[in-house]
Coordinates of C-alpha atoms in Angstrom, one line a residue:
Q1 CA 7.1 30.1 -32.3
V2 CA 7.6 33.0 -29.9
Q3 CA 10.7 34.4 -28.2
L4 CA 10.4 35.6 -24.6
V5 CA 12.6 38.0 -22.7
E6 CA 12.1 38.9 -19.0
S7 CA 13.1 42.2 -17.4
G8 CA 12.5 44.1 -14.2
G9 CA 14.1 41.8 -11.6
G10 CA 16.6 42.8 -9.0
L11 CA 17.3 43.1 -5.3
V12 CA 14.7 44.6 -3.1
Q13 CA 13.8 44.6 0.6
A14 CA 10.9 42.8 2.2
G15 CA 7.7 44.8 1.8
D16 CA 8.8 46.4 -1.4
S17 CA 7.2 46.1 -4.8
L18 CA 8.5 45.0 -8.2
R19 CA 7.1 44.7 -11.6
L20 CA 8.4 42.1 -14.0
S21 CA 7.9 42.3 -17.7
C22 CA 8.1 39.7 -20.5
A23 CA 8.6 41.0 -24.0
A24 CA 7.4 38.6 -26.7
S25 CA 8.4 38.5 -30.4
G26 CA 7.6 36.2 -33.2
R27 CA 4.2 34.6 -33.6
T28 CA 1.2 36.6 -32.5
F29 CA 1.4 37.1 -28.8
S30 CA -2.4 37.1 -28.3
S31 CA -2.6 33.5 -29.5
Y32 CA -0.8 32.2 -26.4
V33 CA -1.9 31.5 -22.9
M34 CA 0.9 33.0 -20.7
G35 CA 2.3 32.1 -17.4
W36 CA 4.8 33.1 -14.8
F37 CA 6.8 30.4 -12.9
R38 CA 9.6 30.7 -10.4
Q39 CA 12.4 28.5 -9.2
A40 CA 14.3 28.9 -5.9
P41 CA 17.6 27.2 -5.3
G42 CA 17.2 23.5 -4.7
K43 CA 13.5 23.5 -5.5
E44 CA 11.4 22.6 -8.5
R45 CA 10.0 25.2 -10.8
E46 CA 6.6 26.3 -9.6
F47 CA 3.6 28.0 -11.0
V48 CA 3.1 31.6 -9.9
S49 CA 0.3 33.0 -12.1
G50 CA -1.3 32.7 -15.5
I51 CA -3.5 34.6 -17.8
R52 CA -5.7 33.5 -20.7
R53 CA -5.5 35.0 -24.2
S54 CA -8.0 37.7 -23.7
G55 CA -6.4 38.9 -20.5
I56 CA -9.6 38.8 -18.6
I57 CA -9.2 35.5 -16.7
T58 CA -6.3 35.0 -14.4
Y59 CA -5.0 32.4 -12.0
Y60 CA -2.7 32.6 -9.0
A61 CA -0.8 30.2 -6.7
D62 CA -2.0 30.4 -3.2
S63 CA 1.4 31.5 -2.0
V64 CA 1.1 34.8 -4.0
K65 CA -2.6 35.4 -4.1
G66 CA -3.5 38.9 -3.0
R67 CA 0.0 40.2 -3.4
V68 CA 0.6 39.6 -7.1
T69 CA -1.3 40.8 -10.3
I70 CA -0.7 39.4 -13.7
S71 CA -1.7 41.3 -16.8
R72 CA -0.9 41.4 -20.5
G73 CA -0.8 44.1 -23.2
N74 CA -1.5 42.2 -26.4
A75 CA -1.0 45.4 -28.4
K76 CA 2.5 45.7 -26.9
N77 CA 3.3 42.0 -26.9
T78 CA 4.1 42.2 -23.3
L79 CA 3.3 40.2 -20.2
Y80 CA 3.5 41.7 -16.7
L81 CA 3.7 40.6 -13.1
Q82 CA 3.2 43.2 -10.5
M83 CA 4.4 41.9 -7.1
N84 CA 3.7 43.8 -3.9
S85 CA 4.5 43.1 -0.2
L86 CA 7.4 41.0 -1.3
I87 CA 8.7 38.5 1.3
H88 CA 12.0 36.5 1.5
A89 CA 10.2 33.4 0.2
D90 CA 9.6 35.1 -3.1
T91 CA 13.3 35.0 -3.8
A92 CA 13.8 33.0 -7.0
V93 CA 14.5 33.1 -10.7
Y94 CA 11.3 34.1 -12.4
Y95 CA 10.3 32.7 -15.9
C96 CA 7.6 33.7 -18.3
A97 CA 6.2 31.0 -20.5
A98 CA 3.8 30.6 -23.4
A99 CA 1.4 27.8 -24.2
S100 CA -0.1 27.6 -27.7
S101 CA -2.7 24.9 -27.3
A102 CA -4.0 25.4 -23.8
I103 CA -7.6 26.6 -23.4
T104 CA -7.5 27.2 -19.6
V105 CA -4.3 28.2 -17.8
P106 CA -2.1 25.2 -17.1
T107 CA -0.1 25.1 -13.9
T108 CA 2.4 22.5 -15.0
T109 CA 5.7 23.3 -16.7
R110 CA 5.2 20.6 -19.4
A111 CA 2.1 22.4 -20.8
Y112 CA 4.2 25.4 -21.9
E113 CA 6.3 25.1 -25.0
Y114 CA 8.2 28.4 -24.9
W115 CA 10.3 29.9 -22.0
G116 CA 12.2 33.0 -21.3
Q117 CA 15.8 32.8 -20.0
G118 CA 14.7 33.8 -16.5
I119 CA 15.4 36.8 -14.3
Q120 CA 16.5 36.9 -10.7
V121 CA 14.4 38.4 -7.9
T122 CA 16.0 38.6 -4.5
V123 CA 14.1 39.8 -1.5
S124 CA 16.2 40.6 1.6
S125 CA 14.6 40.1 4.9

């Protein structure tokens, strides 16, 4: 199994940028498809972005496409989410997640076995 710890969240203003990191420990990081999800108050957890094991193929939700870049450093066992041009609607708790058996990038929460504890991102308008 793998343990995941997010960092880099905080309070920013609309238009600012933020980079989230997710440090992985345990089983080989490169063996997992990785994803970022977020959950705003009163809403379901939703897919933000995902990346396949090699780091070459990535997927984005329409709501963040063009503003967000996912990447991974397999040598550093770390997943990243660079978020630019942040808007108030990006305010949520952000989670990184790992899927061991996926081939493509799943967009549903049930496909991911391991989750970080989450980190708050608040964008003031």
